[in-house]
Every structure is written in structure tokens, then in C-alpha cells.
């Protein structure tokens, strides 16, 4: 056991006026299973890169361990998996690697396949298994769940819970709960470390925010009362001061002099009371200004879905999907009815996206995703059973991929014929900064790109919203905003998503493939 000490850490990207970190100080125990959370763009990946020493910074980071970042780049994907692993970690024992792969339910023969042939989930499991074999190394694990289905996430969570010594960036609440014992959070105004898993941290955060909101309301009342009391005291003091005029002269000079002294003392006390009230008011204002600096303002999102004229929008009965006349998935049966939320679930590669694309094909080309996304791609075919979509359906589609996003946000909005001001307003509610509006879409983080797709979809009036893994890379607060949107506006939704907490929150009907 040792400590990672972060002292007065400050960092600002070149060309930016806004610091990512400013005088941040905290301690991390190298035995902790540390979850790492915060809004998109707050600096989670940047902090991991700072630990690795990739950027210059101000302050100090002291550690007696070496840092390994996941995922690390693989140069030649044509090499066998075992060769790729040994190039990065030549000191690990083969028998240990086999043991770790068994824990992750990965067959040994995967080591002799070309690395590029592995799925995203397989790559995650193999690389993490190997990285945990290095002694005196502290793992920096950056969003490992984006390529994992629900079963894969549960398995990886169980595996990580048996380990120690890592920072885990993830936005999957159930996953964080399954394998963390401390939380590191980048807030609006500071960085905090707390003992417990995500649920414990979030409960404490909500309790603190509720306390601060209640305290601020009380302070506002107190400040108003103190202002009024100070005003009245000032008026009374002025009246007392005015009564001193003419005292101390004439026939009753001796008595009047005593009265003048009495009035002067009374006036002094009045002024002292006013000053005391003003000091109390200033302290209350200072305390009020110290509150709410870390309260996350997750404003409600709006959506105006169209109402379809029939009850059933999509029907799949014993549906089989294939490519080139060859069936690869099915049969599956389900219906999407007006106002329902349907979630397709299943292992990676089971055909969830193929089912969605078959529905888009059936509904017509106007329902497809961004321009260029389908170019050169094989079209899924209905090779058996029945697939029906309602006539005149207006659809809004979000794809898994974001690599097709290019150019300016204004151009993107224009191409999709959505109102630019509305789209920007939605992105602001999803914690987009105005500075990010000026950046080319290809330069945004993956989470920010996903938010662009979501905002565009929310700007479209549609009978049916079809979202394929919309929450990859999306921060937890934004996920909660989207959950509340769906619960409030009840759009007809067909989606693929592996976040079990999201499915439970919106009350989705699950369809297993």
C-alpha cells in the first residue's frame, strides 16, 4: 500500500482560457478500487494523461507506482494477440495470463488469432487481463464498457471487484457499484474523494445539494430580514440624531446638556446595532455565495413527438435477418406500439443493430442515419418471418458510430434541417460550453459527439425514435436528463442499450435476441 499525492495541480490546454484543473489537491491509496465520474469535458481522461506524464502541468504528482493506461494503442493489428500482449508486457508469465483469461471466460485459442479479428469486448478482456499481471503498476482504465453487452459488463465488474489498485472511468452506474470502493469526482468547482461505491457517493451528493439549497433559501430570508432591520435602525438613528439639534443652550442649559448626552448615547447604540446587523448580513451573503458551487444544474430536456394514427408502428413476427441471402439471426418477435419504449438486449454480435437497420430499410431511405454512414455497407435482409412498419412513419435515428461527424455544428444542423438555436439550447442543457460550439465536430470528445447526435434527434419531430447505443461515453447526469425526458414526454422509442439502470428507469420492455 502507498499513496498517490496530488498537490496544487493546475492545467490548461494551450490556446484555451479555461483551466481544466486549478490548485487541486487530494490523496489516492494505491489499494483502492477507485471509480471516476464527472460531466463530459470536465477532464477525466486529461487527468489520467497527466498521471502518465503526457502533458506538462503545474503542481506536483507524487507516486511510488508506475501507471498503465487502458486502452493502449496497438501498432500492427495483423499480429497474433499473444505477440501484441508480450510486446507491451514482456515480463508476464503465460500460465498467469491463461488463468486471468479463464476468469473472464475467454478461451485460450483467442491468443493465436490476429488482434484485428477480435471484437471490442474481446480486446477489452484480453488487454485488461494482461495489464493486471504487472507488479507495482496502477491501472488507469478509461471507459472499458462501451463495447460490452450487459452480460460482459457484469462479468467484467465481478472480475474487477477481485482486483485492487485502479482508477476506473465509467458512466454505467450498476457497473461502478459492482467493482468500486471509493469514488473520485470532478465537480464544477473542485475534485473530491469519498469512500463507497457510486450509489453511496450519489446519495451523499444529493443530500449535500439538498442541504445547500435549503440553507441558501434560509439565508435569503435572513438577508432580507436583516436588510429591513438595518433600514429601520438607520431611520431611528437619524431621528434620534435630529432630536439633538437645539439641545445644550438657553435657560435650561444644564438639563438640556444631560439630555443631549443621553440622546447621543442612544444614537451611538443605534448606529452600533445597525453596524452589527450589516456585519451579520455580510456574513450571511458570504455564506450564501459559498453554497451551490458544486450543484449540477441538470435542466429538463423537451421533446415534441408526433402521434401516429395507428396503435402499432412496427411488427416483427418470427423475424430472421441475414446478408446475401444467408440467415444470421432470428427468429425474434416483438411489436412497437404507440407510446411504448422497447429495448433490444443480447450479447455483442447477436444482431441487434441488424434488426434496427432492417427496420430502417423497410421504412424507407429517408429514415437512415447521417449521410455517408451506410455507404459501402451491406444491407440487412429479411430472410424469414414477417417485418412490417406503418405507412408514412417519420423516424429519427441515432447510430452507434460518430466517426462520420465532420465540419461545423451550424452546417450539421442545416443539413438535417433542424433549428440551430434549438439544437444549441439542448446542447447547453447537456452541459456543452459555448467554446465547444466553435470547434469542428471531428475535434469533439466521443461523449460530446454523442450529445450532438442526441440533440439533433430531439430537435426532430418523429413518430418513432430509433437509437442504437445512444449512451456510450455519455456522462451520468446527462443519462438522467434523458431518462427524465423519456418518462415525461413518453416518445415511442426503440433502442439498443446495455445500461441496465437506464432500462429500469424508463420502464422499457426488453426484447432478447
mmCIF file of N, CA, C and O in Angstrom, residues 1-74:
data_model
loop_
_atom_site.group_PDB
_atom_site.id
_atom_site.type_symbol
_atom_site.label_atom_id
_atom_site.label_comp_id
_atom_site.label_asym_id
_atom_site.label_seq_id
_atom_site.Cartn_x
_atom_site.Cartn_y
_atom_site.Cartn_z
ATOM 1 N N UNK A 1 0.842 -1.197 0.000
ATOM 2 C CA UNK A 1 0.000 0.000 0.000
ATOM 3 C C UNK A 1 0.877 1.246 0.000
ATOM 4 O O UNK A 1 1.850 1.325 0.748
ATOM 5 N N UNK A 2 0.533 2.208 -0.855
ATOM 6 C CA UNK A 2 1.221 3.501 -0.873
ATOM 7 C C UNK A 2 0.224 4.556 -1.327
ATOM 8 O O UNK A 2 -0.926 4.243 -1.644
ATOM 9 N N UNK A 3 0.681 5.789 -1.366
ATOM 10 C CA UNK A 3 -0.215 6.897 -1.706
ATOM 11 C C UNK A 3 0.211 7.585 -2.984
ATOM 12 O O UNK A 3 1.399 7.694 -3.289
ATOM 13 N N UNK A 4 -0.779 8.029 -3.738
ATOM 14 C CA UNK A 4 -0.572 8.936 -4.864
ATOM 15 C C UNK A 4 -0.990 10.316 -4.366
ATOM 16 O O UNK A 4 -2.148 10.527 -3.999
ATOM 17 N N UNK A 5 -0.032 11.239 -4.326
ATOM 18 C CA UNK A 5 -0.291 12.582 -3.794
ATOM 19 C C UNK A 5 -0.402 13.581 -4.942
ATOM 20 O O UNK A 5 0.529 13.715 -5.735
ATOM 21 N N UNK A 6 -1.515 14.249 -4.992
ATOM 22 C CA UNK A 6 -1.724 15.318 -5.977
ATOM 23 C C UNK A 6 -1.797 16.632 -5.201
ATOM 24 O O UNK A 6 -2.652 16.786 -4.317
ATOM 25 N N UNK A 7 -0.892 17.553 -5.506
ATOM 26 C CA UNK A 7 -0.784 18.792 -4.729
ATOM 27 C C UNK A 7 -0.799 20.001 -5.660
ATOM 28 O O UNK A 7 0.042 20.111 -6.565
ATOM 29 N N UNK A 8 -1.769 20.883 -5.450
ATOM 30 C CA UNK A 8 -1.862 22.148 -6.203
ATOM 31 C C UNK A 8 -1.770 21.927 -7.713
ATOM 32 O O UNK A 8 -1.069 22.663 -8.431
ATOM 33 N N UNK A 9 -2.490 20.924 -8.212
ATOM 34 C CA UNK A 9 -2.450 20.592 -9.641
ATOM 35 C C UNK A 9 -3.245 21.620 -10.446
ATOM 36 O O UNK A 9 -4.422 21.859 -10.192
ATOM 37 N N UNK A 10 -2.577 22.220 -11.429
ATOM 38 C CA UNK A 10 -3.226 23.160 -12.346
ATOM 39 C C UNK A 10 -2.835 22.791 -13.767
ATOM 40 O O UNK A 10 -1.670 22.461 -14.038
ATOM 41 N N UNK A 11 -3.814 22.861 -14.667
ATOM 42 C CA UNK A 11 -3.539 22.529 -16.066
ATOM 43 C C UNK A 11 -4.546 23.229 -16.962
ATOM 44 O O UNK A 11 -5.751 23.234 -16.696
ATOM 45 N N UNK A 12 -4.036 23.819 -18.034
ATOM 46 C CA UNK A 12 -4.868 24.474 -19.047
ATOM 47 C C UNK A 12 -4.333 24.087 -20.421
ATOM 48 O O UNK A 12 -3.112 24.136 -20.645
ATOM 49 N N UNK A 13 -5.226 23.688 -21.305
ATOM 50 C CA UNK A 13 -4.793 23.349 -22.659
ATOM 51 C C UNK A 13 -4.309 24.599 -23.385
ATOM 52 O O UNK A 13 -4.854 25.695 -23.186
ATOM 53 N N UNK A 14 -3.298 24.423 -24.213
ATOM 54 C CA UNK A 14 -2.753 25.529 -24.982
ATOM 55 C C UNK A 14 -3.836 26.132 -25.884
ATOM 56 O O UNK A 14 -4.556 25.417 -26.564
ATOM 57 N N UNK A 15 -3.951 27.444 -25.841
ATOM 58 C CA UNK A 15 -4.945 28.140 -26.643
ATOM 59 C C UNK A 15 -6.289 28.291 -25.965
ATOM 60 O O UNK A 15 -7.191 28.918 -26.512
ATOM 61 N N UNK A 16 -6.443 27.693 -24.770
ATOM 62 C CA UNK A 16 -7.715 27.795 -24.042
ATOM 63 C C UNK A 16 -7.552 28.754 -22.873
ATOM 64 O O UNK A 16 -6.488 28.844 -22.262
ATOM 65 N N UNK A 17 -8.620 29.466 -22.559
ATOM 66 C CA UNK A 17 -8.591 30.399 -21.421
ATOM 67 C C UNK A 17 -9.161 29.771 -20.160
ATOM 68 O O UNK A 17 -8.998 30.325 -19.063
ATOM 69 N N UNK A 18 -9.825 28.627 -20.302
ATOM 70 C CA UNK A 18 -10.449 27.984 -19.149
ATOM 71 C C UNK A 18 -9.573 26.858 -18.623
ATOM 72 O O UNK A 18 -9.266 25.905 -19.354
ATOM 73 N N UNK A 19 -9.131 26.924 -17.352
ATOM 74 C CA UNK A 19 -8.317 25.838 -16.802
ATOM 75 C C UNK A 19 -9.132 24.560 -16.632
ATOM 76 O O UNK A 19 -10.311 24.603 -16.269
ATOM 77 N N UNK A 20 -8.504 23.425 -16.925
ATOM 78 C CA UNK A 20 -9.144 22.132 -16.669
ATOM 79 C C UNK A 20 -9.073 21.819 -15.181
ATOM 80 O O UNK A 20 -10.043 21.372 -14.571
ATOM 81 N N UNK A 21 -7.896 22.066 -14.583
ATOM 82 C CA UNK A 21 -7.705 21.915 -13.139
ATOM 83 C C UNK A 21 -7.041 23.171 -12.603
ATOM 84 O O UNK A 21 -6.206 23.778 -13.280
ATOM 85 N N UNK A 22 -7.411 23.536 -11.381
ATOM 86 C CA UNK A 22 -6.837 24.726 -10.770
ATOM 87 C C UNK A 22 -6.618 24.469 -9.285
ATOM 88 O O UNK A 22 -7.566 24.321 -8.516
ATOM 89 N N UNK A 23 -5.346 24.325 -8.895
ATOM 90 C CA UNK A 23 -4.939 24.142 -7.489
ATOM 91 C C UNK A 23 -5.666 22.970 -6.825
ATOM 92 O O UNK A 23 -6.135 23.079 -5.693
ATOM 93 N N UNK A 24 -5.758 21.849 -7.537
ATOM 94 C CA UNK A 24 -6.427 20.663 -6.994
ATOM 95 C C UNK A 24 -5.449 19.850 -6.155
ATOM 96 O O UNK A 24 -4.318 19.599 -6.565
ATOM 97 N N UNK A 25 -5.910 19.414 -4.975
ATOM 98 C CA UNK A 25 -5.085 18.598 -4.075
ATOM 99 C C UNK A 25 -5.925 17.477 -3.487
ATOM 100 O O UNK A 25 -7.039 17.719 -3.014
ATOM 101 N N UNK A 26 -5.402 16.250 -3.518
ATOM 102 C CA UNK A 26 -6.078 15.109 -2.902
ATOM 103 C C UNK A 26 -5.115 13.929 -2.855
ATOM 104 O O UNK A 26 -4.028 13.953 -3.453
ATOM 105 N N UNK A 27 -5.515 12.871 -2.115
ATOM 106 C CA UNK A 27 -4.711 11.661 -1.952
ATOM 107 C C UNK A 27 -5.473 10.452 -2.478
ATOM 108 O O UNK A 27 -6.686 10.368 -2.336
ATOM 109 N N UNK A 28 -4.749 9.499 -3.066
ATOM 110 C CA UNK A 28 -5.333 8.240 -3.530
ATOM 111 C C UNK A 28 -4.481 7.103 -2.989
ATOM 112 O O UNK A 28 -3.255 7.120 -3.122
ATOM 113 N N UNK A 29 -5.126 6.127 -2.368
ATOM 114 C CA UNK A 29 -4.439 4.924 -1.904
ATOM 115 C C UNK A 29 -4.313 3.951 -3.074
ATOM 116 O O UNK A 29 -5.290 3.706 -3.796
ATOM 117 N N UNK A 30 -3.140 3.380 -3.269
ATOM 118 C CA UNK A 30 -2.920 2.501 -4.425
ATOM 119 C C UNK A 30 -3.598 1.149 -4.277
ATOM 120 O O UNK A 30 -3.547 0.335 -5.213
ATOM 121 N N UNK A 31 -4.222 0.875 -3.142
ATOM 122 C CA UNK A 31 -5.002 -0.353 -2.982
ATOM 123 C C UNK A 31 -6.486 -0.151 -3.291
ATOM 124 O O UNK A 31 -7.256 -1.110 -3.290
ATOM 125 N N UNK A 32 -6.868 1.078 -3.543
ATOM 126 C CA UNK A 32 -8.292 1.364 -3.760
ATOM 127 C C UNK A 32 -8.763 0.885 -5.129
ATOM 128 O O UNK A 32 -7.998 0.821 -6.097
ATOM 129 N N UNK A 33 -10.063 0.571 -5.175
ATOM 130 C CA UNK A 33 -10.773 0.361 -6.439
ATOM 131 C C UNK A 33 -11.568 1.644 -6.659
ATOM 132 O O UNK A 33 -12.678 1.793 -6.156
ATOM 133 N N UNK A 34 -10.983 2.538 -7.407
ATOM 134 C CA UNK A 34 -11.472 3.913 -7.438
ATOM 135 C C UNK A 34 -12.297 4.185 -8.686
ATOM 136 O O UNK A 34 -11.784 4.137 -9.813
ATOM 137 N N UNK A 35 -13.587 4.460 -8.500
ATOM 138 C CA UNK A 35 -14.425 4.910 -9.599
ATOM 139 C C UNK A 35 -14.197 6.389 -9.863
ATOM 140 O O UNK A 35 -13.925 7.160 -8.942
ATOM 141 N N UNK A 36 -14.302 6.789 -11.111
ATOM 142 C CA UNK A 36 -14.004 8.168 -11.508
ATOM 143 C C UNK A 36 -15.176 8.688 -12.324
ATOM 144 O O UNK A 36 -15.513 8.134 -13.374
ATOM 145 N N UNK A 37 -15.815 9.753 -11.838
ATOM 146 C CA UNK A 37 -17.013 10.248 -12.506
ATOM 147 C C UNK A 37 -16.965 11.762 -12.642
ATOM 148 O O UNK A 37 -16.200 12.445 -11.969
ATOM 149 N N UNK A 38 -17.807 12.273 -13.536
ATOM 150 C CA UNK A 38 -17.885 13.714 -13.784
ATOM 151 C C UNK A 38 -18.507 13.959 -15.148
ATOM 152 O O UNK A 38 -18.542 13.074 -15.997
ATOM 153 N N UNK A 39 -18.985 15.147 -15.363
ATOM 154 C CA UNK A 39 -19.596 15.508 -16.641
ATOM 155 C C UNK A 39 -18.600 15.348 -17.784
ATOM 156 O O UNK A 39 -17.383 15.456 -17.591
ATOM 157 N N UNK A 40 -19.132 15.093 -19.004
ATOM 158 C CA UNK A 40 -18.273 15.070 -20.192
ATOM 159 C C UNK A 40 -17.529 16.390 -20.317
ATOM 160 O O UNK A 40 -18.112 17.466 -20.133
ATOM 161 N N UNK A 41 -16.244 16.305 -20.640
ATOM 162 C CA UNK A 41 -15.452 17.509 -20.848
ATOM 163 C C UNK A 41 -14.874 18.114 -19.590
ATOM 164 O O UNK A 41 -14.209 19.156 -19.652
ATOM 165 N N UNK A 42 -15.083 17.482 -18.423
ATOM 166 C CA UNK A 42 -14.556 18.029 -17.170
ATOM 167 C C UNK A 42 -13.068 17.694 -16.962
ATOM 168 O O UNK A 42 -12.417 18.282 -16.112
ATOM 169 N N UNK A 43 -12.539 16.707 -17.693
ATOM 170 C CA UNK A 43 -11.108 16.448 -17.572
ATOM 171 C C UNK A 43 -10.734 15.088 -17.023
ATOM 172 O O UNK A 43 -9.611 14.910 -16.542
ATOM 173 N N UNK A 44 -11.636 14.097 -17.104
ATOM 174 C CA UNK A 44 -11.306 12.768 -16.558
ATOM 175 C C UNK A 44 -10.151 12.129 -17.322
ATOM 176 O O UNK A 44 -9.160 11.705 -16.722
ATOM 177 N N UNK A 45 -10.274 12.046 -18.641
ATOM 178 C CA UNK A 45 -9.190 11.461 -19.440
ATOM 179 C C UNK A 45 -7.939 12.322 -19.347
ATOM 180 O O UNK A 45 -6.818 11.797 -19.288
ATOM 181 N N UNK A 46 -8.106 13.643 -19.302
ATOM 182 C CA UNK A 46 -6.951 14.536 -19.157
ATOM 183 C C UNK A 46 -6.183 14.232 -17.885
ATOM 184 O O UNK A 46 -4.942 14.176 -17.888
ATOM 185 N N UNK A 47 -6.898 13.991 -16.782
ATOM 186 C CA UNK A 47 -6.225 13.686 -15.523
ATOM 187 C C UNK A 47 -5.440 12.385 -15.617
ATOM 188 O O UNK A 47 -4.312 12.287 -15.118
ATOM 189 N N UNK A 48 -6.010 11.380 -16.271
ATOM 190 C CA UNK A 48 -5.282 10.120 -16.446
ATOM 191 C C UNK A 48 -4.012 10.353 -17.258
ATOM 192 O O UNK A 48 -2.956 9.766 -16.977
ATOM 193 N N UNK A 49 -4.100 11.201 -18.284
ATOM 194 C CA UNK A 49 -2.929 11.502 -19.099
ATOM 195 C C UNK A 49 -1.884 12.280 -18.294
ATOM 196 O O UNK A 49 -0.673 12.117 -18.504
ATOM 197 N N UNK A 50 -2.330 13.127 -17.377
ATOM 198 C CA UNK A 50 -1.401 13.846 -16.514
ATOM 199 C C UNK A 50 -0.658 12.880 -15.588
ATOM 200 O O UNK A 50 0.541 13.042 -15.335
ATOM 201 N N UNK A 51 -1.374 11.885 -15.067
ATOM 202 C CA UNK A 51 -0.720 10.878 -14.242
ATOM 203 C C UNK A 51 0.354 10.142 -15.034
ATOM 204 O O UNK A 51 1.414 9.796 -14.496
ATOM 205 N N UNK A 52 0.083 9.906 -16.297
ATOM 206 C CA UNK A 52 1.057 9.233 -17.151
ATOM 207 C C UNK A 52 2.225 10.137 -17.542
ATOM 208 O O UNK A 52 3.239 9.647 -18.059
ATOM 209 N N UNK A 53 2.086 11.442 -17.305
ATOM 210 C CA UNK A 53 3.155 12.367 -17.649
ATOM 211 C C UNK A 53 3.136 12.814 -19.100
ATOM 212 O O UNK A 53 4.155 13.287 -19.619
ATOM 213 N N UNK A 54 1.977 12.715 -19.760
ATOM 214 C CA UNK A 54 1.893 13.082 -21.178
ATOM 215 C C UNK A 54 1.865 14.595 -21.398
ATOM 216 O O UNK A 54 2.255 15.069 -22.464
ATOM 217 N N UNK A 55 1.362 15.344 -20.411
ATOM 218 C CA UNK A 55 1.269 16.795 -20.550
ATOM 219 C C UNK A 55 2.070 17.461 -19.430
ATOM 220 O O UNK A 55 2.229 16.906 -18.343
ATOM 221 N N UNK A 56 2.529 18.664 -19.706
ATOM 222 C CA UNK A 56 3.163 19.465 -18.671
ATOM 223 C C UNK A 56 2.084 20.138 -17.826
ATOM 224 O O UNK A 56 1.050 20.559 -18.342
ATOM 225 N N UNK A 57 2.350 20.260 -16.539
ATOM 226 C CA UNK A 57 1.355 20.835 -15.630
ATOM 227 C C UNK A 57 2.074 21.575 -14.510
ATOM 228 O O UNK A 57 3.300 21.465 -14.334
ATOM 229 N N UNK A 58 1.310 22.323 -13.746
ATOM 230 C CA UNK A 58 1.825 22.994 -12.555
ATOM 231 C C UNK A 58 1.366 22.224 -11.331
ATOM 232 O O UNK A 58 0.299 21.630 -11.319
ATOM 233 N N UNK A 59 2.184 22.261 -10.281
ATOM 234 C CA UNK A 59 1.878 21.498 -9.084
ATOM 235 C C UNK A 59 2.719 20.230 -9.020
ATOM 236 O O UNK A 59 3.726 20.085 -9.725
ATOM 237 N N UNK A 60 2.286 19.266 -8.204
ATOM 238 C CA UNK A 60 3.055 18.030 -8.024
ATOM 239 C C UNK A 60 2.141 16.809 -8.057
ATOM 240 O O UNK A 60 1.031 16.831 -7.506
ATOM 241 N N UNK A 61 2.631 15.746 -8.686
ATOM 242 C CA UNK A 61 2.011 14.427 -8.611
ATOM 243 C C UNK A 61 3.110 13.463 -8.172
ATOM 244 O O UNK A 61 4.099 13.276 -8.888
ATOM 245 N N UNK A 62 2.951 12.890 -6.993
ATOM 246 C CA UNK A 62 3.955 12.002 -6.420
ATOM 247 C C UNK A 62 3.369 10.602 -6.271
ATOM 248 O O UNK A 62 2.296 10.434 -5.703
ATOM 249 N N UNK A 63 4.108 9.606 -6.773
ATOM 250 C CA UNK A 63 3.638 8.224 -6.693
ATOM 251 C C UNK A 63 4.826 7.276 -6.720
ATOM 252 O O UNK A 63 5.826 7.543 -7.410
ATOM 253 N N UNK A 64 4.705 6.156 -6.007
ATOM 254 C CA UNK A 64 5.754 5.135 -5.992
ATOM 255 C C UNK A 64 5.398 3.974 -6.916
ATOM 256 O O UNK A 64 6.076 2.949 -6.901
ATOM 257 N N UNK A 65 4.337 4.131 -7.697
ATOM 258 C CA UNK A 65 3.927 3.093 -8.644
ATOM 259 C C UNK A 65 4.023 3.647 -10.065
ATOM 260 O O UNK A 65 4.057 4.858 -10.274
ATOM 261 N N UNK A 66 4.069 2.744 -11.032
ATOM 262 C CA UNK A 66 4.008 3.141 -12.433
ATOM 263 C C UNK A 66 2.558 3.068 -12.900
ATOM 264 O O UNK A 66 1.768 2.257 -12.405
ATOM 265 N N UNK A 67 2.215 3.892 -13.883
ATOM 266 C CA UNK A 67 0.839 3.950 -14.368
ATOM 267 C C UNK A 67 0.732 3.284 -15.740
ATOM 268 O O UNK A 67 1.573 3.482 -16.613
ATOM 269 N N UNK A 68 -0.311 2.473 -15.911
ATOM 270 C CA UNK A 68 -0.629 1.863 -17.200
ATOM 271 C C UNK A 68 -2.009 2.327 -17.625
ATOM 272 O O UNK A 68 -2.973 2.216 -16.852
ATOM 273 N N UNK A 69 -2.111 2.830 -18.851
ATOM 274 C CA UNK A 69 -3.383 3.371 -19.357
ATOM 275 C C UNK A 69 -4.076 2.357 -20.263
ATOM 276 O O UNK A 69 -3.459 1.751 -21.143
ATOM 277 N N UNK A 70 -5.366 2.176 -20.023
ATOM 278 C CA UNK A 70 -6.203 1.343 -20.893
ATOM 279 C C UNK A 70 -7.279 2.229 -21.527
ATOM 280 O O UNK A 70 -7.949 2.983 -20.821
ATOM 281 N N UNK A 71 -7.461 2.118 -22.848
ATOM 282 C CA UNK A 71 -6.815 1.181 -23.779
ATOM 283 C C UNK A 71 -5.524 1.755 -24.343
ATOM 284 O O UNK A 71 -5.445 2.951 -24.603
ATOM 285 N N UNK A 72 -4.518 0.900 -24.529
ATOM 286 C CA UNK A 72 -3.287 1.372 -25.137
ATOM 287 C C UNK A 72 -3.313 1.069 -26.634
ATOM 288 O O UNK A 72 -3.964 0.120 -27.078
ATOM 289 N N UNK A 73 -2.643 1.881 -27.441
ATOM 290 C CA UNK A 73 -2.674 1.678 -28.897
ATOM 291 C C UNK A 73 -1.917 0.416 -29.304
ATOM 292 O O UNK A 73 -0.882 0.090 -28.732
ATOM 293 N N UNK A 74 -2.459 -0.281 -30.276
ATOM 294 C CA UNK A 74 -1.823 -1.474 -30.825
ATOM 295 C C UNK A 74 -1.344 -1.134 -32.225
ATOM 296 O O UNK A 74 -2.139 -0.718 -33.082
#
